[in-house]
Amino acid sequence: MARAHLTIDPAFTIGPVRRRLFGGFVEHLGRHIYDGIHEPGHPSAGPDGFRRDVIELVKELGVSTVRYPGGNFVSGYNWEDGVGPVAERPRRLDLAWHSTETNQVGLHEFQRWLDLVGSELMLAVNLGTRGPKEAVELLEYANVPAGTARAAQRAADGREAPFGVAMWCLGNEMDAPWQLGHRDAEDYGKLAAMTAKAMRQVDRDLELVACGSSGRGMPTFGEWERVVLTHAYDDVDYISCHAYYQEHDGDLASFLASGVDMDAYIESVIATADHVRAVKRSPKRIDISFDEWNVWYLTRWQEQARHFTIDEWPVAPRLLEDRYNVADAVVLGGLLISLLNHADRVTSANLAQLVNVIAPIMTEPGGPAWRQTTFFPFSVTSHAARGDALRVAVDADATDTATHGSVPVVAAAATSEGSSLSVFLQNRHLTEATTVTIDLSAFQPTGAVSARGIWDTDVRAANDLRDTQRVGLRTNDTARLSDGLLTVELPPVSWTALTIA
Ligand code: AHR
């Protein structure tokens, strides 16, 4: 049996847990929108075509801000195609995903869906095939209350009140060779600064995100952030991070420790942003918008993409429909632990994505909607992580990984609000349970402890259309609290959330 000893003290805070840490991402991609959230013929669809069963699941997931409409898609998107009478909207080639975009859902429809879900809109502008002019035009259309042509156009399109979008992404993954309009850091940094300045001339209070690298493994990583921020530091509020993890060649031990990579990624970007701050002698601090993160079996997608033929442009094809198992969910729980442990600087994050496309929620046309395994750690953390993130001192046995070296067998994060405390734990051991003792004496806890999580004797177990409820949340009844010391036994390959009143 492995062991870990943790100490948590309310005096040692990291920072407030902002609701935006639990954002989602909806891209026009595959069956995300069409035949996902929007399926007019489905028995649960309302008059607006949105599936109510999906809306209920999204609410249960607890998603705060939703990034829209891409992703790679946005770098070829004309926002004007998605407004005005639906019947008159053009069908366009979506070059990013080799599909046909019908534009049946655009800004107005998506905002209506968000109103039903109760989430905030975060918009990305196209800096791939377009520029500052179109970004400002979209901003005018979306946010200017009245008195201009575009505000009037919005009212004529059915919405008198402005959308009031606060957070904007200045393009998407502009460092990436696969991105439409991809450019080098110098060019993008200047473009981001120029676009931000123009947008702030409309509204100086916007929150603007410059594109960081599309991954820590990109050859330009680090230098990209430095150069972009050198140009745009004064004009933006956030630099983005994107990270996707998958199990390579059956190396589950390394995969389970993906949070170690995410920690290093975040800390490098903070160091780079703070270096630029020092050089500029700026009082301003740039935070991280981790606006794409998830488990994604990217190599499967790369294989699928090789088979596109030039004359095939399907509407809503099945793309990136990863089926997540228990191990994937345990990894996702570990990534949430990493985000919480950096809550002082990662002040916004978006799980990529939400429905059908590398998603916690799946749907079948005319059929059910269901929770993937990854749904559970996200929804539990989103609801339980409140107040302040606390520093957790971890003294744990080590476990070896091929990719990350020797890592603590347990990863942990904690949050507290008022008299309630939540602790999130990941056991990375492949075969052994780990006994965790947590010194909570500084809290003088007296209340009840509940422990829920995800584990299974079959770490490859998953939910799918044949069995939508194979995997669910489980209760761990080993948790005991005595004299300020909490003891719990974590099964191998598991993720657990403890709440102590
Ligand atoms: O989330 C899928 C894709 O991953 C996004 O469109 C892109 O930004 C990233 O490469």
Coordinates of C-alpha atoms and ligand atoms in Angstrom, one line a residue:
M1 CA 0.0 0.0 0.0
A2 CA 1.4 3.4 -1.0
R3 CA 1.1 6.4 1.4
A4 CA 0.7 10.2 1.3
H5 CA 0.5 12.7 4.1
L6 CA -1.0 16.1 3.3
T7 CA -1.2 19.3 5.4
I8 CA -3.7 22.0 4.7
D9 CA -4.0 25.3 6.6
P10 CA -6.6 28.0 5.8
A11 CA -3.9 30.6 6.3
F12 CA -2.0 29.5 3.2
T13 CA -4.2 30.6 0.2
I14 CA -3.2 30.6 -3.5
G15 CA -6.0 32.8 -4.7
P16 CA -9.7 33.0 -5.3
V17 CA -11.3 30.2 -7.4
R18 CA -13.0 32.2 -10.1
R19 CA -16.1 30.7 -11.8
R20 CA -14.4 31.2 -15.1
L21 CA -12.0 28.4 -14.3
F22 CA -14.8 26.1 -15.2
G23 CA -15.5 27.3 -18.7
G24 CA -16.4 25.2 -21.7
F25 CA -15.8 25.5 -25.4
V26 CA -18.3 25.1 -28.3
E27 CA -16.8 25.1 -31.8
H28 CA -18.6 24.8 -35.2
L29 CA -17.0 21.3 -35.6
G30 CA -18.4 17.9 -36.5
R31 CA -21.6 17.2 -34.6
H32 CA -21.0 19.7 -31.8
I33 CA -23.7 22.2 -32.8
Y34 CA -25.7 20.5 -35.6
D35 CA -26.9 17.1 -34.4
G36 CA -25.4 17.9 -31.0
I37 CA -26.9 20.9 -29.1
H38 CA -29.1 21.8 -32.1
E39 CA -31.3 19.0 -33.5
P40 CA -34.7 20.5 -34.5
G41 CA -36.3 17.1 -35.1
H42 CA -35.3 15.6 -31.8
P43 CA -38.2 14.8 -29.4
S44 CA -36.6 16.9 -26.6
A45 CA -36.0 19.9 -28.9
G46 CA -37.7 23.2 -28.2
P47 CA -39.2 25.5 -30.9
D48 CA -35.6 26.9 -31.2
G49 CA -34.3 23.5 -32.2
F50 CA -32.1 23.1 -29.1
R51 CA -32.2 19.8 -27.3
R52 CA -33.5 20.2 -23.7
D53 CA -31.9 17.0 -22.6
V54 CA -28.5 18.3 -23.6
I55 CA -29.2 21.7 -21.9
E56 CA -30.0 19.9 -18.6
L57 CA -26.7 17.9 -18.8
V58 CA -24.7 21.1 -19.6
K59 CA -26.3 22.7 -16.5
E60 CA -25.4 19.7 -14.4
L61 CA -21.9 19.9 -15.7
G62 CA -21.6 23.4 -14.2
V63 CA -20.0 25.2 -17.1
S64 CA -19.4 28.9 -16.5
T65 CA -18.0 30.8 -19.6
V66 CA -18.3 29.2 -23.0
R67 CA -15.8 30.1 -25.7
Y68 CA -17.3 30.3 -29.2
P69 CA -17.3 29.8 -32.3
G70 CA -13.7 28.3 -32.5
G71 CA -11.1 27.0 -32.5
N72 CA -9.5 26.5 -35.9
F73 CA -13.0 27.2 -37.4
V74 CA -12.9 30.8 -36.4
S75 CA -9.8 31.5 -38.5
G76 CA -11.9 31.2 -41.7
Y77 CA -15.3 32.4 -40.3
N78 CA -17.3 35.4 -41.4
W79 CA -19.5 36.3 -38.4
E80 CA -21.9 38.1 -40.8
D81 CA -22.8 34.7 -42.3
G82 CA -24.4 33.7 -38.9
V83 CA -26.7 36.7 -38.4
G84 CA -29.9 37.8 -40.2
P85 CA -32.7 35.6 -41.5
V86 CA -31.8 32.0 -41.1
A87 CA -33.2 30.9 -44.4
E88 CA -31.0 33.4 -46.2
R89 CA -27.7 32.4 -44.6
P90 CA -25.0 31.1 -46.9
R91 CA -23.6 27.6 -46.9
R92 CA -19.8 27.9 -46.7
L93 CA -16.8 25.6 -46.9
D94 CA -15.3 25.1 -43.4
L95 CA -11.6 24.7 -44.4
A96 CA -10.5 23.9 -40.9
W97 CA -12.6 20.7 -40.6
H98 CA -13.2 20.0 -44.3
S99 CA -17.0 20.3 -43.8
T100 CA -19.9 22.4 -44.9
E101 CA -21.1 25.1 -42.5
T102 CA -24.8 25.8 -43.0
N103 CA -24.9 28.8 -40.6
Q104 CA -28.2 27.8 -39.1
V105 CA -26.8 28.6 -35.8
G106 CA -24.9 31.9 -35.3
L107 CA -24.4 34.6 -32.7
H108 CA -28.1 35.2 -31.8
E109 CA -29.0 31.5 -31.6
F110 CA -25.9 30.6 -29.6
Q111 CA -26.6 33.4 -27.1
R112 CA -30.2 32.1 -26.7
W113 CA -28.8 28.7 -26.0
L114 CA -26.4 30.2 -23.4
D115 CA -29.3 32.0 -21.8
L116 CA -31.1 28.6 -21.4
V117 CA -27.9 27.0 -20.0
G118 CA -27.1 30.0 -17.8
S119 CA -23.5 30.5 -19.0
E120 CA -21.5 33.5 -20.2
L121 CA -20.3 34.1 -23.8
M122 CA -16.6 34.4 -24.6
L123 CA -16.1 35.3 -28.3
A124 CA -13.2 34.6 -30.5
V125 CA -12.5 36.9 -33.5
N126 CA -11.0 35.8 -36.8
L127 CA -7.4 37.0 -37.1
G128 CA -6.6 34.3 -39.7
T129 CA -8.3 35.5 -42.9
R130 CA -9.6 38.7 -41.4
G131 CA -8.3 41.5 -39.2
P132 CA -8.9 44.5 -36.9
K133 CA -11.6 46.0 -39.1
E134 CA -13.9 43.0 -38.9
A135 CA -13.1 42.4 -35.2
V136 CA -14.3 46.0 -34.5
E137 CA -17.3 45.6 -36.7
L138 CA -18.3 42.4 -34.7
L139 CA -17.7 44.3 -31.5
E140 CA -19.9 47.1 -32.6
Y141 CA -22.6 44.7 -33.7
A142 CA -22.4 42.8 -30.4
N143 CA -21.9 45.4 -27.8
V144 CA -22.8 49.0 -28.9
P145 CA -26.2 49.7 -27.3
A146 CA -27.8 51.8 -30.1
G147 CA -27.3 54.7 -32.5
T148 CA -25.0 53.0 -35.1
A149 CA -25.7 51.0 -38.3
R150 CA -24.5 47.7 -36.8
A151 CA -26.4 48.2 -33.5
A152 CA -29.5 48.9 -35.6
Q153 CA -28.7 45.8 -37.7
R154 CA -28.6 43.7 -34.5
A155 CA -31.9 45.1 -33.4
A156 CA -33.4 44.4 -36.8
D157 CA -32.0 40.8 -36.5
G158 CA -34.1 40.4 -33.3
R159 CA -32.0 41.7 -30.4
E160 CA -32.5 45.2 -29.2
A161 CA -30.2 44.8 -26.1
P162 CA -26.5 44.4 -26.7
F163 CA -24.9 41.0 -26.1
G164 CA -22.4 42.7 -23.7
V165 CA -19.6 40.3 -24.4
A166 CA -16.8 40.9 -21.9
M167 CA -14.1 38.5 -22.8
W168 CA -12.6 38.2 -26.4
C169 CA -9.9 36.0 -27.9
L170 CA -7.7 37.7 -30.5
G171 CA -7.7 34.8 -32.9
N172 CA -6.9 31.2 -32.3
E173 CA -3.6 29.3 -32.2
M174 CA -1.9 31.7 -34.6
D175 CA 1.5 30.0 -33.9
A176 CA 0.3 26.8 -35.5
P177 CA 1.1 25.8 -39.1
W178 CA -2.4 24.2 -39.5
Q179 CA -4.1 27.6 -38.7
L180 CA -5.6 29.6 -41.6
G181 CA -3.5 32.8 -41.6
H182 CA -0.8 31.4 -39.4
R183 CA 2.0 33.9 -38.9
D184 CA 5.2 34.3 -36.9
A185 CA 5.3 35.8 -33.4
E186 CA 6.4 39.2 -34.6
D187 CA 3.6 39.6 -37.1
Y188 CA 1.0 38.1 -34.7
G189 CA 2.2 40.2 -31.8
K190 CA 1.8 43.4 -33.8
L191 CA -1.6 42.3 -35.2
A192 CA -2.9 41.4 -31.7
A193 CA -1.7 44.8 -30.3
M194 CA -3.3 46.6 -33.2
T195 CA -6.6 44.7 -32.9
A196 CA -6.7 45.1 -29.2
K197 CA -6.1 48.9 -29.4
A198 CA -8.9 49.2 -32.0
M199 CA -11.3 47.2 -29.9
R200 CA -10.5 49.2 -26.8
Q201 CA -11.4 52.4 -28.7
V202 CA -14.9 51.0 -28.7
D203 CA -14.8 49.7 -25.1
R204 CA -11.7 50.1 -22.9
D205 CA -13.0 47.6 -20.3
L206 CA -13.0 44.5 -22.5
E207 CA -10.9 41.5 -21.3
L208 CA -8.7 40.5 -24.2
V209 CA -6.8 37.3 -24.7
A210 CA -3.7 37.1 -26.9
C211 CA -2.9 33.7 -28.4
G212 CA -0.1 31.9 -26.6
S213 CA 1.3 28.7 -28.1
S214 CA -1.0 25.9 -29.3
G215 CA 0.9 23.6 -27.0
R216 CA 4.0 23.3 -24.9
G217 CA 5.6 21.0 -27.5
M218 CA 5.5 23.6 -30.3
P219 CA 9.0 24.5 -31.5
T220 CA 8.4 28.2 -30.9
F221 CA 6.9 27.7 -27.4
G222 CA 8.3 30.2 -24.9
E223 CA 9.8 32.5 -27.5
W224 CA 6.4 32.9 -29.0
E225 CA 4.9 34.1 -25.7
R226 CA 7.9 36.5 -25.1
V227 CA 7.7 38.1 -28.5
V228 CA 3.9 38.3 -28.6
L229 CA 3.7 39.9 -25.2
T230 CA 6.6 42.3 -26.0
H231 CA 4.3 43.7 -28.6
A232 CA 1.0 43.4 -26.9
Y233 CA 1.6 43.5 -23.2
D234 CA -0.1 46.9 -22.5
D235 CA -3.0 46.0 -24.7
V236 CA -4.1 42.6 -23.5
D237 CA -5.1 41.0 -20.2
Y238 CA -4.4 37.3 -20.8
I239 CA -2.1 35.0 -22.7
S240 CA -3.7 31.7 -23.7
C241 CA -2.5 28.1 -23.1
H242 CA -3.8 25.1 -24.9
A243 CA -3.0 21.5 -23.9
Y244 CA -4.3 18.1 -24.9
Y245 CA -3.2 14.8 -23.4
Q246 CA -3.5 11.2 -24.5
E247 CA -2.0 7.9 -23.5
H248 CA 0.9 7.0 -25.8
D249 CA 1.8 3.3 -26.5
G250 CA 0.0 2.0 -23.4
D251 CA 2.1 4.1 -21.0
L252 CA -0.7 4.7 -18.5
A253 CA 1.7 5.8 -15.7
S254 CA 2.9 8.8 -17.7
F255 CA -0.6 9.6 -18.9
L256 CA -1.9 9.6 -15.3
A257 CA 0.8 12.2 -14.4
S258 CA -0.2 14.6 -17.2
G259 CA -0.9 17.2 -14.5
V260 CA 2.9 17.4 -14.0
D261 CA 3.2 18.6 -17.6
M262 CA 0.4 21.0 -17.2
D263 CA 2.0 22.5 -14.0
A264 CA 5.3 23.0 -15.9
Y265 CA 3.5 24.5 -18.8
I266 CA 1.7 27.0 -16.6
E267 CA 4.8 27.9 -14.6
S268 CA 6.8 28.5 -17.8
V269 CA 4.2 30.8 -19.3
I270 CA 3.9 32.8 -16.0
A271 CA 7.7 33.1 -15.9
T272 CA 7.7 34.4 -19.5
A273 CA 4.9 36.9 -18.9
D274 CA 6.6 38.1 -15.8
H275 CA 9.9 38.5 -17.6
V276 CA 8.3 40.8 -20.2
R277 CA 6.7 42.6 -17.3
A278 CA 10.1 43.1 -15.7
V279 CA 11.7 44.3 -18.9
K280 CA 8.8 46.8 -19.4
R281 CA 8.8 47.8 -15.7
S282 CA 5.1 47.4 -15.9
P283 CA 2.8 47.5 -12.9
K284 CA 0.3 45.3 -14.8
R285 CA 0.2 41.5 -14.5
I286 CA -0.8 39.2 -17.4
D287 CA -2.9 36.2 -16.4
I288 CA -3.5 32.9 -18.2
S289 CA -6.6 32.0 -20.1
F290 CA -6.2 28.2 -20.4
D291 CA -8.8 28.2 -23.1
E292 CA -8.4 24.7 -24.5
W293 CA -7.5 21.7 -22.3
N294 CA -8.6 18.1 -22.2
V295 CA -7.8 14.5 -23.0
W296 CA -7.8 14.1 -26.8
Y297 CA -6.7 11.1 -28.8
L298 CA -5.1 13.4 -31.3
T299 CA -3.3 10.7 -33.2
R300 CA -6.7 9.1 -34.1
W301 CA -7.9 12.4 -35.5
Q302 CA -4.7 12.8 -37.5
E303 CA -5.4 9.4 -39.0
Q304 CA -9.0 10.2 -39.8
A305 CA -8.0 13.5 -41.4
R306 CA -5.7 11.7 -43.9
H307 CA -8.7 10.2 -45.5
F308 CA -10.6 13.4 -46.5
T309 CA -11.2 13.6 -50.2
I310 CA -11.2 16.9 -52.0
D311 CA -14.8 16.7 -53.2
E312 CA -16.3 15.6 -49.9
W313 CA -17.6 18.5 -47.7
P314 CA -20.1 16.8 -45.3
V315 CA -22.5 18.7 -43.0
A316 CA -21.9 17.7 -39.3
P317 CA -19.7 14.7 -39.8
R318 CA -18.7 12.5 -36.9
L319 CA -15.3 14.1 -36.0
L320 CA -13.2 13.9 -32.9
E321 CA -15.8 11.7 -31.1
D322 CA -13.5 10.3 -28.5
R323 CA -15.0 7.7 -26.2
Y324 CA -13.5 8.4 -22.7
N325 CA -12.8 5.6 -20.2
V326 CA -12.2 5.7 -16.4
A327 CA -8.4 6.3 -16.8
D328 CA -9.2 9.3 -19.0
A329 CA -11.5 10.7 -16.3
V330 CA -8.8 10.2 -13.7
V331 CA -6.4 12.2 -15.8
L332 CA -9.0 14.9 -16.4
G333 CA -9.4 15.1 -12.6
G334 CA -5.7 15.5 -12.3
L335 CA -5.7 18.4 -14.8
L336 CA -8.3 20.2 -12.7
I337 CA -6.1 19.8 -9.7
S338 CA -3.3 21.5 -11.6
L339 CA -5.6 24.4 -12.6
L340 CA -6.8 24.8 -9.0
N341 CA -3.2 24.9 -7.8
H342 CA -2.5 27.8 -10.1
A343 CA -5.7 29.7 -9.4
D344 CA -3.8 32.9 -8.7
R345 CA -2.6 33.1 -12.4
V346 CA -4.9 30.8 -14.3
T347 CA -8.0 32.9 -13.9
S348 CA -10.0 31.5 -16.8
A349 CA -10.0 28.1 -18.4
N350 CA -12.2 26.2 -20.9
L351 CA -12.6 22.5 -21.2
A352 CA -12.4 21.7 -24.9
Q353 CA -15.0 20.8 -25.8
L354 CA -18.6 20.3 -24.6
V355 CA -20.9 18.1 -26.8
N356 CA -19.9 15.2 -29.1
V357 CA -16.5 16.6 -30.0
I358 CA -13.9 15.5 -27.5
A359 CA -16.7 16.0 -25.1
P360 CA -18.0 15.1 -21.6
I361 CA -21.5 14.9 -23.2
M362 CA -22.5 12.7 -26.1
T363 CA -25.7 12.5 -28.1
E364 CA -27.3 10.3 -30.7
P365 CA -29.5 11.8 -33.4
G366 CA -33.1 11.0 -32.4
G367 CA -31.7 9.2 -29.4
P368 CA -30.3 9.7 -25.9
A369 CA -27.8 12.1 -24.5
W370 CA -25.3 10.8 -21.9
R371 CA -22.4 11.6 -19.6
Q372 CA -19.0 10.4 -20.6
T373 CA -16.6 9.4 -17.7
T374 CA -14.9 12.8 -17.9
F375 CA -18.2 14.5 -17.1
F376 CA -17.9 13.4 -13.4
P377 CA -14.6 15.0 -12.2
F378 CA -15.5 18.2 -14.0
S379 CA -19.0 18.5 -12.6
V380 CA -18.0 17.6 -9.1
T381 CA -15.1 20.0 -9.1
S382 CA -17.1 22.8 -10.7
H383 CA -19.7 22.6 -7.9
A384 CA -17.4 21.8 -5.0
A385 CA -14.4 24.1 -5.6
R386 CA -15.5 27.4 -4.1
G387 CA -13.9 30.3 -2.2
D388 CA -10.1 30.2 -2.1
A389 CA -7.7 27.7 -3.5
L390 CA -5.4 26.6 -0.6
R391 CA -1.8 25.4 -0.8
V392 CA -1.5 21.7 -0.1
A393 CA 1.8 20.4 1.4
V394 CA 2.2 16.9 -0.1
D395 CA 4.6 14.4 1.4
A396 CA 4.0 11.2 -0.6
D397 CA 5.6 8.1 -1.9
A398 CA 7.0 8.4 -5.4
T399 CA 6.0 6.5 -8.5
D400 CA 8.1 6.3 -11.7
T401 CA 7.0 7.5 -15.1
A402 CA 8.8 7.3 -18.4
T403 CA 7.8 10.8 -19.5
H404 CA 7.8 12.8 -16.2
G405 CA 10.4 10.9 -14.1
S406 CA 9.6 10.2 -10.5
V407 CA 6.3 11.9 -9.4
P408 CA 4.3 11.9 -6.2
V409 CA 1.9 9.1 -6.2
V410 CA -0.9 11.5 -5.1
A411 CA -1.8 14.9 -6.6
A412 CA -3.9 17.1 -4.5
A413 CA -5.7 20.5 -4.4
A414 CA -8.0 22.1 -1.9
T415 CA -10.5 24.9 -1.7
S416 CA -12.3 26.5 1.2
E417 CA -15.3 28.8 1.6
G418 CA -16.7 29.8 4.9
S419 CA -16.9 26.6 7.0
S420 CA -16.7 24.1 4.1
L421 CA -13.5 22.6 2.7
S422 CA -13.1 20.5 -0.4
V423 CA -10.0 18.4 -1.2
F424 CA -9.4 16.8 -4.6
L425 CA -7.1 13.8 -4.9
Q426 CA -5.7 11.7 -7.7
N427 CA -4.1 8.4 -7.0
R428 CA -1.6 7.7 -9.8
H429 CA -0.6 4.3 -8.6
L430 CA -1.4 1.7 -11.3
T431 CA -2.0 -1.3 -9.0
E432 CA -2.0 -0.2 -5.3
A433 CA -4.4 1.7 -3.1
T434 CA -2.9 4.7 -1.4
T435 CA -3.6 5.6 2.2
V436 CA -3.9 9.4 2.5
T437 CA -3.8 11.2 5.9
I438 CA -4.6 14.9 5.9
D439 CA -3.7 17.1 8.8
L440 CA -6.6 19.5 9.0
S441 CA -6.0 20.5 12.6
A442 CA -5.8 24.2 11.7
F443 CA -9.5 24.0 10.7
Q444 CA -10.6 22.2 13.8
P445 CA -13.1 20.3 11.7
T446 CA -16.1 18.6 13.3
G447 CA -18.5 18.1 10.4
A448 CA -19.3 15.2 8.2
V449 CA -17.0 14.0 5.5
S450 CA -18.2 12.9 2.1
A451 CA -16.0 11.2 -0.5
R452 CA -17.1 10.7 -4.1
G453 CA -15.0 9.9 -7.1
I454 CA -14.3 7.7 -10.1
W455 CA -12.4 4.4 -10.3
D456 CA -13.1 0.9 -11.5
T457 CA -11.6 -2.5 -11.6
D458 CA -11.6 -2.0 -15.4
V459 CA -9.9 1.3 -16.0
R460 CA -10.9 1.0 -19.7
A461 CA -14.7 0.9 -18.8
A462 CA -16.6 3.7 -20.6
N463 CA -20.2 4.8 -21.3
D464 CA -21.5 4.6 -24.8
L465 CA -24.8 4.3 -26.7
R466 CA -25.1 0.6 -25.8
D467 CA -24.7 1.3 -22.1
T468 CA -24.9 5.0 -21.2
Q469 CA -24.6 4.3 -17.5
R470 CA -21.8 1.8 -17.2
V471 CA -19.6 4.3 -15.3
G472 CA -20.8 6.8 -12.7
L473 CA -19.7 8.5 -9.6
R474 CA -19.0 6.2 -6.6
T475 CA -18.9 6.8 -2.9
N476 CA -15.7 6.1 -1.0
D477 CA -16.7 5.0 2.5
T478 CA -13.2 4.7 4.0
A479 CA -13.0 8.4 4.9
R480 CA -12.6 8.9 8.7
L481 CA -12.1 12.2 10.6
S482 CA -10.6 12.1 14.1
D483 CA -8.8 14.9 16.1
G484 CA -8.3 17.0 13.0
L485 CA -6.7 14.1 11.0
L486 CA -8.6 12.8 8.0
T487 CA -7.7 9.4 6.7
V488 CA -9.0 8.0 3.4
E489 CA -7.9 5.0 1.2
L490 CA -7.8 5.8 -2.5
P491 CA -8.2 2.9 -5.0
P492 CA -5.5 2.6 -7.7
V493 CA -6.0 4.8 -10.7
S494 CA -8.7 7.0 -9.0
W495 CA -9.9 10.5 -8.6
T496 CA -11.7 11.5 -5.4
A497 CA -13.3 14.7 -4.1
L498 CA -13.7 15.0 -0.3
T499 CA -16.0 17.6 1.2
I500 CA -15.8 18.4 4.9
A501 CA -18.4 20.6 6.4
Ligands
AHR1 O1 -10.4 21.6 -29.9 C1 -10.1 21.1 -31.2 C2 -9.0 22.0 -31.9 O2 -7.8 22.0 -31.2 C3 -9.3 23.5 -31.9 O3 -10.2 23.8 -33.0 C4 -8.0 24.1 -32.1 O4 -7.9 25.4 -31.6 C5 -7.1 23.1 -31.4 O5 -6.0 22.8 -32.2

